[in-house]
Every structure is written in C-alpha cells, then in structure tokens.
C-alpha angles and dihedrals in degrees: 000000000000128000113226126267113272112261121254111260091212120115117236103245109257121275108269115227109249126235114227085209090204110171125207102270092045090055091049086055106051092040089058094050093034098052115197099340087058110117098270127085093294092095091037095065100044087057097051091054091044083055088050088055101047080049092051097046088044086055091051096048093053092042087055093051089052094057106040082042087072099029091057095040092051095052105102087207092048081047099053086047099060105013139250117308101024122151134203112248124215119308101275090200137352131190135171140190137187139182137188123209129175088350086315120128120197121179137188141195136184127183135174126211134185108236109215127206129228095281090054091250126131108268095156160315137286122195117191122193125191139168122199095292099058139272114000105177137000120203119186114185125181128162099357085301 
C-alpha cells in the first residue's frame, strides 16, 4: 500500500468573469427573438415598473393602517375592549386582490392586525378590509367578543 501523494497547498486562481462577446447583429437578433426578457432594456423596464407598483402598494398599505390605526384607538368601544393606552402591532397577514371588467378595475385588501393593550401584551385582533376607495370595514375582536 501507498498512501497518496500530498495535495498541493496551493490555492486554484479565482474563476474569471466571462465576456458574452455579442456583437450588434447577434443582440438584434436575440432581442428580436427574445422579446422583452432578451438581454436589453426590455426586462429592465418591466422590472422598474414592477418596483413602482410594490411601492405603490407598500404606500397604500401604510396609508390604510394609518388610517384604521386612529380610527380603532378613537373608538370608546374599541377602547373599553382593550383598555386605555393599546396599540396595533405589526400587520400578521396581509392579502389583496384586484380585478378589472369591462375597463373597470376593482381592488380589494384585506389586513389583520394584533391589538395590544396597555402592558404590550396580545388582547385581540383587528381586521381591516378596503376596496379602491378606502376602508371598508373594520373588525376588532378580543376575547371572543
């Protein structure tokens, strides 16, 4: 038996980034054949406008929790319910849905939220429910009430 030569210490030389090379008439080309996910600006820009309307959606959603927040803390029965001084925590789940028939588009969103009481801790639950024109519902649940 022998054992096996030592391994060279030596490090492999890192990977080089490899130039595609692709000269004009190949990229017209495969723009032509890739549409807009070819490698121009096509994809960019899809994905740009994909970014403006997560912002956008972002902005509405904090814009609705602005809202339903003091609208549910300035409700004296929501106040009774879960005491003087609670808060909302962070959304718990959010989901939204639109559609769009005959040029109309009708959207919906719906988040939950824990309401906290005074000493931080979980006291219930607030549902909030809106279309395109605002809040169309508020639900605040604590204690199976």
């Amino acid at each position: 038996y022998a054992p096996p030569p030592p391994r060279s210490r030596r490090r492999a030389p890192p990977p080089q980034p490899i130039g595609l090379g692709v000269g004009r008439g190949v990229q017209r080309m495969l723009d032509s054949l890739l549409g807009p996910f070819g490698l121009g600006g096509g994809m960019m820009s899809q994905m740009s406008e994909m970014e403006r309307t997560m912002a956008a959606q972002f902005r509405s959603s904090e814009a609705l929790l602005r809202d339903a927040r003091e609208s549910i803390l300035s409700d004296p029965d929501v106040r009774s319910l879960l005491g003087d001084g609670a808060t909302l925590g962070p959304p718990r789940r959010q989901s939204r849905s639109s559609s769009a028939v005959g040029g109309v588009t009708r959207s919906r969103m719906r988040i939950d939220v824990p309401c906290l009481g005074p000493d931080g801790r979980e006291r219930g639950e607030a549902r909030i429910v809106s279309d395109q024109d605002g809040i169309v519902r508020i639900e605040v649940s604590a204690g199976g009430r």
